[in-house]
């Protein structure tokens, strides 16, 4: 039997960005969201690689939009979280919070 | 206002060699961000394409190196056959047999067949891996 596949850090960030966009998340919006909120510049190709893994795991689903001239006649692919994806994100968040709770490291002031 | 045109070669690479997953949407996103994003130069565009290219190459190498032992044996056998066939063809030519001689035609046919087998074995493993879902 295949074991459970856990979320990587980039996958988790991408999944959270997808969850925050109410079904209107696509490559550019996800990349901008991560840059704005996490302060990280993530290449579009890396975002798509993470989306592919998330879709393969059944955590997001995709749908094709309409092609536009601004995009050279290419359609956007919109992503939305699945029920499994929402549960997985909640689990990952809880695990991180449980693991980080009570660590004296957080109380220490940065040098 | 004129639309910004990204580097042509980079666009071609993105459209043809980037990872196949949602490639059209990726190319459209790249163009949209290049035109709308602030401070996105041709250098930025090339950087994005290089990342896509690296991901595609990594994926291809992972598939190629995920050979099973049976595939590996098949590959070694096919390569050995090809080398033997080419050596025998070279021997025939070296010994100046006429092109229509009894030995030349079979040697040539053998060489062609071996090269086809070799090529097929090289293609088989990646295709088999892709059919399995791209996993080792």
JSON list of C-alpha atoms in Angstrom, two decimals:
[
{"chain": "A", "resi": 1, "resn": "UNK", "atom": "CA", "xyz": [0.00, 0.00, 0.00]},
{"chain": "A", "resi": 2, "resn": "UNK", "atom": "CA", "xyz": [1.21, 3.44, -0.84]},
{"chain": "A", "resi": 3, "resn": "UNK", "atom": "CA", "xyz": [2.12, 5.54, 2.20]},
{"chain": "A", "resi": 4, "resn": "UNK", "atom": "CA", "xyz": [0.74, 8.95, 2.92]},
{"chain": "A", "resi": 5, "resn": "UNK", "atom": "CA", "xyz": [2.51, 11.73, 1.04]},
{"chain": "A", "resi": 6, "resn": "UNK", "atom": "CA", "xyz": [3.23, 14.77, 3.17]},
{"chain": "A", "resi": 7, "resn": "UNK", "atom": "CA", "xyz": [3.23, 18.37, 2.04]},
{"chain": "A", "resi": 8, "resn": "UNK", "atom": "CA", "xyz": [6.52, 20.06, 1.22]},
{"chain": "A", "resi": 9, "resn": "UNK", "atom": "CA", "xyz": [7.03, 23.67, 2.28]},
{"chain": "A", "resi": 10, "resn": "UNK", "atom": "CA", "xyz": [6.45, 25.13, -1.18]},
{"chain": "A", "resi": 11, "resn": "UNK", "atom": "CA", "xyz": [3.45, 22.86, -1.70]},
{"chain": "A", "resi": 12, "resn": "UNK", "atom": "CA", "xyz": [1.99, 24.07, 1.60]},
{"chain": "A", "resi": 13, "resn": "UNK", "atom": "CA", "xyz": [2.51, 27.73, 0.64]},
{"chain": "A", "resi": 14, "resn": "UNK", "atom": "CA", "xyz": [0.96, 27.15, -2.79]},
{"chain": "A", "resi": 15, "resn": "UNK", "atom": "CA", "xyz": [-1.99, 25.29, -1.25]},
{"chain": "A", "resi": 16, "resn": "UNK", "atom": "CA", "xyz": [-2.59, 28.17, 1.18]},
{"chain": "A", "resi": 17, "resn": "UNK", "atom": "CA", "xyz": [-2.46, 30.67, -1.69]},
{"chain": "A", "resi": 18, "resn": "UNK", "atom": "CA", "xyz": [-4.98, 28.55, -3.63]},
{"chain": "A", "resi": 19, "resn": "UNK", "atom": "CA", "xyz": [-7.24, 28.40, -0.57]},
{"chain": "A", "resi": 20, "resn": "UNK", "atom": "CA", "xyz": [-7.14, 32.17, -0.21]},
{"chain": "A", "resi": 21, "resn": "UNK", "atom": "CA", "xyz": [-8.20, 32.93, -3.77]},
{"chain": "A", "resi": 22, "resn": "UNK", "atom": "CA", "xyz": [-11.71, 31.44, -3.69]},
{"chain": "A", "resi": 23, "resn": "UNK", "atom": "CA", "xyz": [-11.37, 29.33, -6.84]},
{"chain": "A", "resi": 24, "resn": "UNK", "atom": "CA", "xyz": [-9.70, 32.10, -8.85]},
{"chain": "A", "resi": 25, "resn": "UNK", "atom": "CA", "xyz": [-6.10, 31.14, -8.17]},
{"chain": "A", "resi": 26, "resn": "UNK", "atom": "CA", "xyz": [-3.80, 30.76, -11.16]},
{"chain": "A", "resi": 27, "resn": "UNK", "atom": "CA", "xyz": [-0.02, 30.73, -11.65]},
{"chain": "A", "resi": 28, "resn": "UNK", "atom": "CA", "xyz": [0.58, 34.49, -11.56]},
{"chain": "A", "resi": 29, "resn": "UNK", "atom": "CA", "xyz": [-1.79, 35.19, -8.66]},
{"chain": "A", "resi": 30, "resn": "UNK", "atom": "CA", "xyz": [-0.25, 32.39, -6.58]},
{"chain": "A", "resi": 31, "resn": "UNK", "atom": "CA", "xyz": [3.28, 33.59, -7.30]},
{"chain": "A", "resi": 32, "resn": "UNK", "atom": "CA", "xyz": [2.35, 37.20, -6.38]},
{"chain": "A", "resi": 33, "resn": "UNK", "atom": "CA", "xyz": [0.54, 36.09, -3.22]},
{"chain": "A", "resi": 34, "resn": "UNK", "atom": "CA", "xyz": [3.56, 34.17, -1.98]},
{"chain": "A", "resi": 35, "resn": "UNK", "atom": "CA", "xyz": [5.85, 37.10, -2.81]},
{"chain": "A", "resi": 36, "resn": "UNK", "atom": "CA", "xyz": [3.59, 39.58, -0.98]},
{"chain": "A", "resi": 37, "resn": "UNK", "atom": "CA", "xyz": [2.77, 37.53, 2.11]},
{"chain": "A", "resi": 38, "resn": "UNK", "atom": "CA", "xyz": [5.85, 35.34, 2.53]},
{"chain": "A", "resi": 39, "resn": "UNK", "atom": "CA", "xyz": [8.41, 37.69, 0.98]},
{"chain": "A", "resi": 40, "resn": "UNK", "atom": "CA", "xyz": [9.69, 34.97, -1.33]},
{"chain": "A", "resi": 41, "resn": "UNK", "atom": "CA", "xyz": [10.13, 35.22, -5.07]},
{"chain": "A", "resi": 42, "resn": "UNK", "atom": "CA", "xyz": [9.09, 31.87, -6.50]},
{"chain": "A", "resi": 43, "resn": "UNK", "atom": "CA", "xyz": [9.59, 31.14, -10.20]},
{"chain": "A", "resi": 44, "resn": "UNK", "atom": "CA", "xyz": [6.40, 30.41, -12.11]},
{"chain": "A", "resi": 45, "resn": "UNK", "atom": "CA", "xyz": [7.75, 27.04, -13.21]},
{"chain": "A", "resi": 46, "resn": "UNK", "atom": "CA", "xyz": [8.27, 26.07, -9.57]},
{"chain": "A", "resi": 47, "resn": "UNK", "atom": "CA", "xyz": [4.71, 27.13, -8.76]},
{"chain": "A", "resi": 48, "resn": "UNK", "atom": "CA", "xyz": [3.44, 24.91, -11.59]},
{"chain": "A", "resi": 49, "resn": "UNK", "atom": "CA", "xyz": [5.61, 22.01, -10.43]},
{"chain": "A", "resi": 50, "resn": "UNK", "atom": "CA", "xyz": [4.09, 22.32, -6.94]},
{"chain": "A", "resi": 51, "resn": "UNK", "atom": "CA", "xyz": [0.59, 22.57, -8.43]},
{"chain": "A", "resi": 52, "resn": "UNK", "atom": "CA", "xyz": [1.18, 19.42, -10.45]},
{"chain": "A", "resi": 53, "resn": "UNK", "atom": "CA", "xyz": [2.19, 17.51, -7.31]},
{"chain": "A", "resi": 54, "resn": "UNK", "atom": "CA", "xyz": [-0.81, 18.89, -5.41]},
{"chain": "A", "resi": 55, "resn": "UNK", "atom": "CA", "xyz": [-3.19, 17.90, -8.19]},
{"chain": "A", "resi": 56, "resn": "UNK", "atom": "CA", "xyz": [-1.65, 14.42, -8.41]},
{"chain": "A", "resi": 57, "resn": "UNK", "atom": "CA", "xyz": [-2.19, 14.01, -4.66]},
{"chain": "A", "resi": 58, "resn": "UNK", "atom": "CA", "xyz": [-5.80, 15.10, -5.10]},
{"chain": "A", "resi": 59, "resn": "UNK", "atom": "CA", "xyz": [-5.40, 18.23, -2.98]},
{"chain": "A", "resi": 60, "resn": "UNK", "atom": "CA", "xyz": [-6.37, 20.74, -5.69]},
{"chain": "A", "resi": 61, "resn": "UNK", "atom": "CA", "xyz": [-8.47, 20.55, -8.84]},
{"chain": "A", "resi": 62, "resn": "UNK", "atom": "CA", "xyz": [-8.05, 22.65, -11.95]},
{"chain": "A", "resi": 63, "resn": "UNK", "atom": "CA", "xyz": [-10.26, 24.14, -14.62]},
{"chain": "A", "resi": 64, "resn": "UNK", "atom": "CA", "xyz": [-9.44, 25.98, -17.82]},
{"chain": "A", "resi": 65, "resn": "UNK", "atom": "CA", "xyz": [-10.51, 29.62, -18.36]},
{"chain": "A", "resi": 66, "resn": "UNK", "atom": "CA", "xyz": [-10.92, 31.55, -21.57]},
{"chain": "A", "resi": 67, "resn": "UNK", "atom": "CA", "xyz": [-7.90, 32.43, -23.73]},
{"chain": "A", "resi": 68, "resn": "UNK", "atom": "CA", "xyz": [-7.09, 36.16, -23.92]},
{"chain": "A", "resi": 69, "resn": "UNK", "atom": "CA", "xyz": [-5.02, 38.24, -26.35]},
{"chain": "A", "resi": 70, "resn": "UNK", "atom": "CA", "xyz": [-3.05, 39.75, -23.45]},
{"chain": "A", "resi": 71, "resn": "UNK", "atom": "CA", "xyz": [-1.72, 36.29, -22.72]},
{"chain": "A", "resi": 72, "resn": "UNK", "atom": "CA", "xyz": [-0.87, 35.46, -26.33]},
{"chain": "A", "resi": 73, "resn": "UNK", "atom": "CA", "xyz": [-4.09, 33.51, -26.78]},
{"chain": "A", "resi": 74, "resn": "UNK", "atom": "CA", "xyz": [-3.34, 31.18, -23.88]},
{"chain": "A", "resi": 75, "resn": "UNK", "atom": "CA", "xyz": [-6.01, 30.36, -21.31]},
{"chain": "A", "resi": 76, "resn": "UNK", "atom": "CA", "xyz": [-5.53, 30.56, -17.57]},
{"chain": "A", "resi": 77, "resn": "UNK", "atom": "CA", "xyz": [-5.77, 27.40, -15.52]},
{"chain": "A", "resi": 78, "resn": "UNK", "atom": "CA", "xyz": [-7.66, 28.09, -12.31]},
{"chain": "A", "resi": 79, "resn": "UNK", "atom": "CA", "xyz": [-7.07, 26.04, -9.19]},
{"chain": "A", "resi": 80, "resn": "UNK", "atom": "CA", "xyz": [-9.33, 25.34, -6.24]},
{"chain": "A", "resi": 81, "resn": "UNK", "atom": "CA", "xyz": [-8.71, 23.20, -3.14]},
{"chain": "A", "resi": 82, "resn": "UNK", "atom": "CA", "xyz": [-10.50, 19.89, -2.77]},
{"chain": "A", "resi": 83, "resn": "UNK", "atom": "CA", "xyz": [-12.03, 18.68, 0.50]},
{"chain": "A", "resi": 84, "resn": "UNK", "atom": "CA", "xyz": [-8.97, 16.47, 0.98]},
{"chain": "A", "resi": 85, "resn": "UNK", "atom": "CA", "xyz": [-6.73, 19.48, 0.32]},
{"chain": "A", "resi": 86, "resn": "UNK", "atom": "CA", "xyz": [-8.50, 21.57, 2.96]},
{"chain": "A", "resi": 87, "resn": "UNK", "atom": "CA", "xyz": [-8.21, 18.77, 5.50]},
{"chain": "A", "resi": 88, "resn": "UNK", "atom": "CA", "xyz": [-4.54, 18.24, 4.65]},
{"chain": "A", "resi": 89, "resn": "UNK", "atom": "CA", "xyz": [-3.78, 21.97, 5.06]},
{"chain": "A", "resi": 90, "resn": "UNK", "atom": "CA", "xyz": [-5.55, 22.03, 8.43]},
{"chain": "A", "resi": 91, "resn": "UNK", "atom": "CA", "xyz": [-3.62, 18.96, 9.58]},
{"chain": "A", "resi": 92, "resn": "UNK", "atom": "CA", "xyz": [-0.28, 20.40, 8.43]},
{"chain": "A", "resi": 93, "resn": "UNK", "atom": "CA", "xyz": [-1.00, 23.68, 10.25]},
{"chain": "A", "resi": 94, "resn": "UNK", "atom": "CA", "xyz": [-1.96, 21.90, 13.47]},
{"chain": "A", "resi": 95, "resn": "UNK", "atom": "CA", "xyz": [1.14, 19.72, 13.35]},
{"chain": "A", "resi": 96, "resn": "UNK", "atom": "CA", "xyz": [3.38, 22.75, 12.91]},
{"chain": "A", "resi": 97, "resn": "UNK", "atom": "CA", "xyz": [1.67, 24.59, 15.76]},
{"chain": "A", "resi": 98, "resn": "UNK", "atom": "CA", "xyz": [1.90, 21.58, 18.09]},
{"chain": "A", "resi": 99, "resn": "UNK", "atom": "CA", "xyz": [5.58, 21.09, 17.26]},
{"chain": "A", "resi": 100, "resn": "UNK", "atom": "CA", "xyz": [6.48, 24.74, 17.75]},
{"chain": "A", "resi": 101, "resn": "UNK", "atom": "CA", "xyz": [4.41, 25.23, 20.92]},
{"chain": "A", "resi": 102, "resn": "UNK", "atom": "CA", "xyz": [6.42, 25.60, 24.11]},
{"chain": "A", "resi": 103, "resn": "UNK", "atom": "CA", "xyz": [9.81, 25.88, 22.45]},
{"chain": "A", "resi": 104, "resn": "UNK", "atom": "CA", "xyz": [11.99, 28.25, 24.42]},
{"chain": "A", "resi": 105, "resn": "UNK", "atom": "CA", "xyz": [13.51, 29.37, 21.14]},
{"chain": "A", "resi": 106, "resn": "UNK", "atom": "CA", "xyz": [10.54, 31.70, 20.49]},
{"chain": "A", "resi": 107, "resn": "UNK", "atom": "CA", "xyz": [11.05, 33.57, 23.74]},
{"chain": "A", "resi": 108, "resn": "UNK", "atom": "CA", "xyz": [14.75, 34.18, 23.08]},
{"chain": "A", "resi": 109, "resn": "UNK", "atom": "CA", "xyz": [15.46, 37.60, 21.63]},
{"chain": "A", "resi": 110, "resn": "UNK", "atom": "CA", "xyz": [17.32, 37.66, 18.30]},
{"chain": "A", "resi": 111, "resn": "UNK", "atom": "CA", "xyz": [20.97, 38.63, 18.60]},
{"chain": "B", "resi": 1, "resn": "UNK", "atom": "CA", "xyz": [0.58, 51.60, -26.16]},
{"chain": "B", "resi": 2, "resn": "UNK", "atom": "CA", "xyz": [2.67, 48.83, -27.67]},
{"chain": "B", "resi": 3, "resn": "UNK", "atom": "CA", "xyz": [2.77, 45.45, -26.01]},
{"chain": "B", "resi": 4, "resn": "UNK", "atom": "CA", "xyz": [6.12, 44.29, -24.71]},
{"chain": "B", "resi": 5, "resn": "UNK", "atom": "CA", "xyz": [7.47, 41.37, -26.69]},
{"chain": "B", "resi": 6, "resn": "UNK", "atom": "CA", "xyz": [9.52, 38.83, -24.73]},
{"chain": "B", "resi": 7, "resn": "UNK", "atom": "CA", "xyz": [12.78, 37.36, -26.12]},
{"chain": "B", "resi": 8, "resn": "UNK", "atom": "CA", "xyz": [11.83, 35.16, -29.05]},
{"chain": "B", "resi": 9, "resn": "UNK", "atom": "CA", "xyz": [14.19, 32.26, -28.34]},
{"chain": "B", "resi": 10, "resn": "UNK", "atom": "CA", "xyz": [13.18, 32.15, -24.67]},
{"chain": "B", "resi": 11, "resn": "UNK", "atom": "CA", "xyz": [9.53, 32.09, -25.70]},
{"chain": "B", "resi": 12, "resn": "UNK", "atom": "CA", "xyz": [10.17, 29.22, -28.09]},
{"chain": "B", "resi": 13, "resn": "UNK", "atom": "CA", "xyz": [11.96, 27.25, -25.39]},
{"chain": "B", "resi": 14, "resn": "UNK", "atom": "CA", "xyz": [9.14, 27.88, -22.91]},
{"chain": "B", "resi": 15, "resn": "UNK", "atom": "CA", "xyz": [6.52, 26.80, -25.45]},
{"chain": "B", "resi": 16, "resn": "UNK", "atom": "CA", "xyz": [8.32, 23.62, -26.50]},
{"chain": "B", "resi": 17, "resn": "UNK", "atom": "CA", "xyz": [10.64, 22.39, -23.75]},
{"chain": "B", "resi": 18, "resn": "UNK", "atom": "CA", "xyz": [9.05, 23.53, -20.46]},
{"chain": "B", "resi": 19, "resn": "UNK", "atom": "CA", "xyz": [7.41, 20.77, -18.36]},
{"chain": "B", "resi": 20, "resn": "UNK", "atom": "CA", "xyz": [4.32, 19.51, -20.14]},
{"chain": "B", "resi": 21, "resn": "UNK", "atom": "CA", "xyz": [1.96, 20.00, -17.19]},
{"chain": "B", "resi": 22, "resn": "UNK", "atom": "CA", "xyz": [-0.37, 22.91, -18.13]},
{"chain": "B", "resi": 23, "resn": "UNK", "atom": "CA", "xyz": [2.33, 24.23, -20.45]},
{"chain": "B", "resi": 24, "resn": "UNK", "atom": "CA", "xyz": [0.02, 26.58, -22.38]},
{"chain": "B", "resi": 25, "resn": "UNK", "atom": "CA", "xyz": [-1.19, 28.22, -19.18]},
{"chain": "B", "resi": 26, "resn": "UNK", "atom": "CA", "xyz": [2.39, 28.49, -17.94]},
{"chain": "B", "resi": 27, "resn": "UNK", "atom": "CA", "xyz": [3.44, 30.26, -21.16]},
{"chain": "B", "resi": 28, "resn": "UNK", "atom": "CA", "xyz": [0.42, 32.58, -20.90]},
{"chain": "B", "resi": 29, "resn": "UNK", "atom": "CA", "xyz": [1.21, 33.35, -17.25]},
{"chain": "B", "resi": 30, "resn": "UNK", "atom": "CA", "xyz": [4.81, 34.09, -18.16]},
{"chain": "B", "resi": 31, "resn": "UNK", "atom": "CA", "xyz": [3.69, 36.55, -20.85]},
{"chain": "B", "resi": 32, "resn": "UNK", "atom": "CA", "xyz": [1.09, 38.17, -18.59]},
{"chain": "B", "resi": 33, "resn": "UNK", "atom": "CA", "xyz": [3.57, 38.67, -15.77]},
{"chain": "B", "resi": 34, "resn": "UNK", "atom": "CA", "xyz": [6.24, 39.96, -18.17]},
{"chain": "B", "resi": 35, "resn": "UNK", "atom": "CA", "xyz": [3.84, 42.57, -19.54]},
{"chain": "B", "resi": 36, "resn": "UNK", "atom": "CA", "xyz": [2.17, 43.58, -16.27]},
{"chain": "B", "resi": 37, "resn": "UNK", "atom": "CA", "xyz": [4.82, 42.95, -13.63]},
{"chain": "B", "resi": 38, "resn": "UNK", "atom": "CA", "xyz": [6.98, 45.83, -12.48]},
{"chain": "B", "resi": 39, "resn": "UNK", "atom": "CA", "xyz": [10.64, 45.72, -13.42]},
{"chain": "B", "resi": 40, "resn": "UNK", "atom": "CA", "xyz": [10.36, 42.49, -15.33]},
{"chain": "B", "resi": 41, "resn": "UNK", "atom": "CA", "xyz": [13.10, 42.68, -17.93]},
{"chain": "B", "resi": 42, "resn": "UNK", "atom": "CA", "xyz": [14.21, 40.28, -20.64]},
{"chain": "B", "resi": 43, "resn": "UNK", "atom": "CA", "xyz": [16.70, 38.97, -18.09]},
{"chain": "B", "resi": 44, "resn": "UNK", "atom": "CA", "xyz": [13.84, 38.14, -15.70]},
{"chain": "B", "resi": 45, "resn": "UNK", "atom": "CA", "xyz": [12.05, 36.33, -18.54]},
{"chain": "B", "resi": 46, "resn": "UNK", "atom": "CA", "xyz": [15.16, 34.31, -19.36]},
{"chain": "B", "resi": 47, "resn": "UNK", "atom": "CA", "xyz": [15.57, 33.45, -15.67]},
{"chain": "B", "resi": 48, "resn": "UNK", "atom": "CA", "xyz": [12.03, 32.07, -15.54]},
{"chain": "B", "resi": 49, "resn": "UNK", "atom": "CA", "xyz": [12.64, 30.01, -18.68]},
{"chain": "B", "resi": 50, "resn": "UNK", "atom": "CA", "xyz": [15.92, 28.64, -17.32]},
{"chain": "B", "resi": 51, "resn": "UNK", "atom": "CA", "xyz": [14.13, 27.47, -14.16]},
{"chain": "B", "resi": 52, "resn": "UNK", "atom": "CA", "xyz": [11.48, 25.76, -16.33]},
{"chain": "B", "resi": 53, "resn": "UNK", "atom": "CA", "xyz": [14.19, 24.17, -18.45]},
{"chain": "B", "resi": 54, "resn": "UNK", "atom": "CA", "xyz": [16.04, 22.92, -15.37]},
{"chain": "B", "resi": 55, "resn": "UNK", "atom": "CA", "xyz": [12.85, 21.37, -13.98]},
{"chain": "B", "resi": 56, "resn": "UNK", "atom": "CA", "xyz": [12.14, 19.67, -17.33]},
{"chain": "B", "resi": 57, "resn": "UNK", "atom": "CA", "xyz": [15.71, 18.34, -17.57]},
{"chain": "B", "resi": 58, "resn": "UNK", "atom": "CA", "xyz": [15.63, 17.08, -13.97]},
{"chain": "B", "resi": 59, "resn": "UNK", "atom": "CA", "xyz": [12.38, 15.26, -14.62]},
{"chain": "B", "resi": 60, "resn": "UNK", "atom": "CA", "xyz": [13.70, 13.71, -17.83]},
{"chain": "B", "resi": 61, "resn": "UNK", "atom": "CA", "xyz": [16.91, 12.52, -16.15]},
{"chain": "B", "resi": 62, "resn": "UNK", "atom": "CA", "xyz": [14.94, 11.09, -13.23]},
{"chain": "B", "resi": 63, "resn": "UNK", "atom": "CA", "xyz": [12.85, 9.08, -15.69]},
{"chain": "B", "resi": 64, "resn": "UNK", "atom": "CA", "xyz": [15.85, 7.91, -17.71]},
{"chain": "B", "resi": 65, "resn": "UNK", "atom": "CA", "xyz": [17.75, 6.80, -14.62]},
{"chain": "B", "resi": 66, "resn": "UNK", "atom": "CA", "xyz": [14.76, 4.96, -13.20]},
{"chain": "B", "resi": 67, "resn": "UNK", "atom": "CA", "xyz": [15.55, 1.90, -15.33]},
{"chain": "B", "resi": 68, "resn": "UNK", "atom": "CA", "xyz": [14.54, -1.47, -13.96]},
{"chain": "B", "resi": 69, "resn": "UNK", "atom": "CA", "xyz": [17.13, -4.25, -14.15]},
{"chain": "B", "resi": 70, "resn": "UNK", "atom": "CA", "xyz": [15.28, -5.92, -17.06]},
{"chain": "B", "resi": 71, "resn": "UNK", "atom": "CA", "xyz": [15.30, -2.65, -19.00]},
{"chain": "B", "resi": 72, "resn": "UNK", "atom": "CA", "xyz": [18.98, -2.20, -18.20]},
{"chain": "B", "resi": 73, "resn": "UNK", "atom": "CA", "xyz": [19.84, -5.71, -19.50]},
{"chain": "B", "resi": 74, "resn": "UNK", "atom": "CA", "xyz": [17.81, -5.06, -22.65]},
{"chain": "B", "resi": 75, "resn": "UNK", "atom": "CA", "xyz": [19.66, -1.80, -23.12]},
{"chain": "B", "resi": 76, "resn": "UNK", "atom": "CA", "xyz": [23.11, -3.39, -22.70]},
{"chain": "B", "resi": 77, "resn": "UNK", "atom": "CA", "xyz": [22.19, -6.21, -25.12]},
{"chain": "B", "resi": 78, "resn": "UNK", "atom": "CA", "xyz": [20.95, -3.76, -27.74]},
{"chain": "B", "resi": 79, "resn": "UNK", "atom": "CA", "xyz": [24.01, -1.54, -27.41]},
{"chain": "B", "resi": 80, "resn": "UNK", "atom": "CA", "xyz": [26.35, -4.58, -27.70]},
{"chain": "B", "resi": 81, "resn": "UNK", "atom": "CA", "xyz": [24.47, -5.74, -30.77]},
{"chain": "B", "resi": 82, "resn": "UNK", "atom": "CA", "xyz": [24.79, -2.31, -32.36]},
{"chain": "B", "resi": 83, "resn": "UNK", "atom": "CA", "xyz": [28.53, -2.12, -31.71]},
{"chain": "B", "resi": 84, "resn": "UNK", "atom": "CA", "xyz": [29.08, -5.65, -33.09]},
{"chain": "B", "resi": 85, "resn": "UNK", "atom": "CA", "xyz": [27.07, -4.85, -36.19]},
{"chain": "B", "resi": 86, "resn": "UNK", "atom": "CA", "xyz": [28.94, -1.62, -36.86]},
{"chain": "B", "resi": 87, "resn": "UNK", "atom": "CA", "xyz": [32.30, -3.39, -36.38]},
{"chain": "B", "resi": 88, "resn": "UNK", "atom": "CA", "xyz": [31.34, -6.14, -38.80]},
{"chain": "B", "resi": 89, "resn": "UNK", "atom": "CA", "xyz": [30.19, -3.54, -41.34]},
{"chain": "B", "resi": 90, "resn": "UNK", "atom": "CA", "xyz": [33.47, -1.67, -40.92]},
{"chain": "B", "resi": 91, "resn": "UNK", "atom": "CA", "xyz": [35.35, -4.95, -41.40]},
{"chain": "B", "resi": 92, "resn": "UNK", "atom": "CA", "xyz": [33.47, -5.61, -44.63]},
{"chain": "B", "resi": 93, "resn": "UNK", "atom": "CA", "xyz": [34.29, -2.14, -45.94]},
{"chain": "B", "resi": 94, "resn": "UNK", "atom": "CA", "xyz": [37.91, -2.38, -44.82]},
{"chain": "B", "resi": 95, "resn": "UNK", "atom": "CA", "xyz": [38.38, -5.60, -46.74]},
{"chain": "B", "resi": 96, "resn": "UNK", "atom": "CA", "xyz": [37.08, -3.88, -49.88]},
{"chain": "B", "resi": 97, "resn": "UNK", "atom": "CA", "xyz": [34.32, -6.28, -50.63]},
{"chain": "B", "resi": 98, "resn": "UNK", "atom": "CA", "xyz": [32.19, -4.99, -53.43]},
{"chain": "B", "resi": 99, "resn": "UNK", "atom": "CA", "xyz": [28.96, -3.35, -52.30]},
{"chain": "B", "resi": 100, "resn": "UNK", "atom": "CA", "xyz": [27.03, -6.14, -53.90]},
{"chain": "B", "resi": 101, "resn": "UNK", "atom": "CA", "xyz": [29.04, -8.93, -52.33]},
{"chain": "B", "resi": 102, "resn": "UNK", "atom": "CA", "xyz": [27.41, -11.70, -50.38]},
{"chain": "B", "resi": 103, "resn": "UNK", "atom": "CA", "xyz": [28.74, -10.45, -47.02]},
{"chain": "B", "resi": 104, "resn": "UNK", "atom": "CA", "xyz": [28.12, -6.74, -47.38]},
{"chain": "B", "resi": 105, "resn": "UNK", "atom": "CA", "xyz": [24.32, -6.79, -47.69]},
{"chain": "B", "resi": 106, "resn": "UNK", "atom": "CA", "xyz": [23.73, -8.96, -44.59]},
{"chain": "B", "resi": 107, "resn": "UNK", "atom": "CA", "xyz": [26.25, -6.89, -42.61]},
{"chain": "B", "resi": 108, "resn": "UNK", "atom": "CA", "xyz": [24.50, -3.67, -43.64]},
{"chain": "B", "resi": 109, "resn": "UNK", "atom": "CA", "xyz": [21.07, -5.11, -42.78]},
{"chain": "B", "resi": 110, "resn": "UNK", "atom": "CA", "xyz": [22.41, -6.36, -39.46]},
{"chain": "B", "resi": 111, "resn": "UNK", "atom": "CA", "xyz": [23.84, -2.93, -38.65]},
{"chain": "B", "resi": 112, "resn": "UNK", "atom": "CA", "xyz": [20.58, -1.15, -39.51]},
{"chain": "B", "resi": 113, "resn": "UNK", "atom": "CA", "xyz": [18.54, -3.63, -37.48]},
{"chain": "B", "resi": 114, "resn": "UNK", "atom": "CA", "xyz": [20.88, -3.29, -34.52]},
{"chain": "B", "resi": 115, "resn": "UNK", "atom": "CA", "xyz": [20.73, 0.49, -34.64]},
{"chain": "B", "resi": 116, "resn": "UNK", "atom": "CA", "xyz": [16.93, 0.34, -34.70]},
{"chain": "B", "resi": 117, "resn": "UNK", "atom": "CA", "xyz": [16.97, -2.03, -31.70]},
{"chain": "B", "resi": 118, "resn": "UNK", "atom": "CA", "xyz": [19.39, 0.25, -29.89]},
{"chain": "B", "resi": 119, "resn": "UNK", "atom": "CA", "xyz": [17.25, 3.31, -30.55]},
{"chain": "B", "resi": 120, "resn": "UNK", "atom": "CA", "xyz": [14.10, 1.47, -29.53]},
{"chain": "B", "resi": 121, "resn": "UNK", "atom": "CA", "xyz": [15.68, 0.33, -26.28]},
{"chain": "B", "resi": 122, "resn": "UNK", "atom": "CA", "xyz": [16.73, 3.90, -25.51]},
{"chain": "B", "resi": 123, "resn": "UNK", "atom": "CA", "xyz": [13.20, 5.10, -26.13]},
{"chain": "B", "resi": 124, "resn": "UNK", "atom": "CA", "xyz": [11.53, 2.20, -24.38]},
{"chain": "B", "resi": 125, "resn": "UNK", "atom": "CA", "xyz": [12.67, 2.95, -20.86]},
{"chain": "B", "resi": 126, "resn": "UNK", "atom": "CA", "xyz": [11.57, 6.61, -20.71]},
{"chain": "B", "resi": 127, "resn": "UNK", "atom": "CA", "xyz": [8.29, 5.73, -22.44]},
{"chain": "B", "resi": 128, "resn": "UNK", "atom": "CA", "xyz": [7.69, 2.84, -20.06]},
{"chain": "B", "resi": 129, "resn": "UNK", "atom": "CA", "xyz": [8.41, 5.13, -17.12]},
{"chain": "B", "resi": 130, "resn": "UNK", "atom": "CA", "xyz": [6.05, 7.76, -18.48]},
{"chain": "B", "resi": 131, "resn": "UNK", "atom": "CA", "xyz": [3.34, 5.11, -18.88]},
{"chain": "B", "resi": 132, "resn": "UNK", "atom": "CA", "xyz": [3.89, 4.16, -15.24]},
{"chain": "B", "resi": 133, "resn": "UNK", "atom": "CA", "xyz": [3.18, 7.78, -14.32]},
{"chain": "B", "resi": 134, "resn": "UNK", "atom": "CA", "xyz": [6.70, 9.18, -14.42]},
{"chain": "B", "resi": 135, "resn": "UNK", "atom": "CA", "xyz": [7.73, 7.51, -11.19]},
{"chain": "B", "resi": 136, "resn": "UNK", "atom": "CA", "xyz": [10.76, 5.39, -10.47]}
]
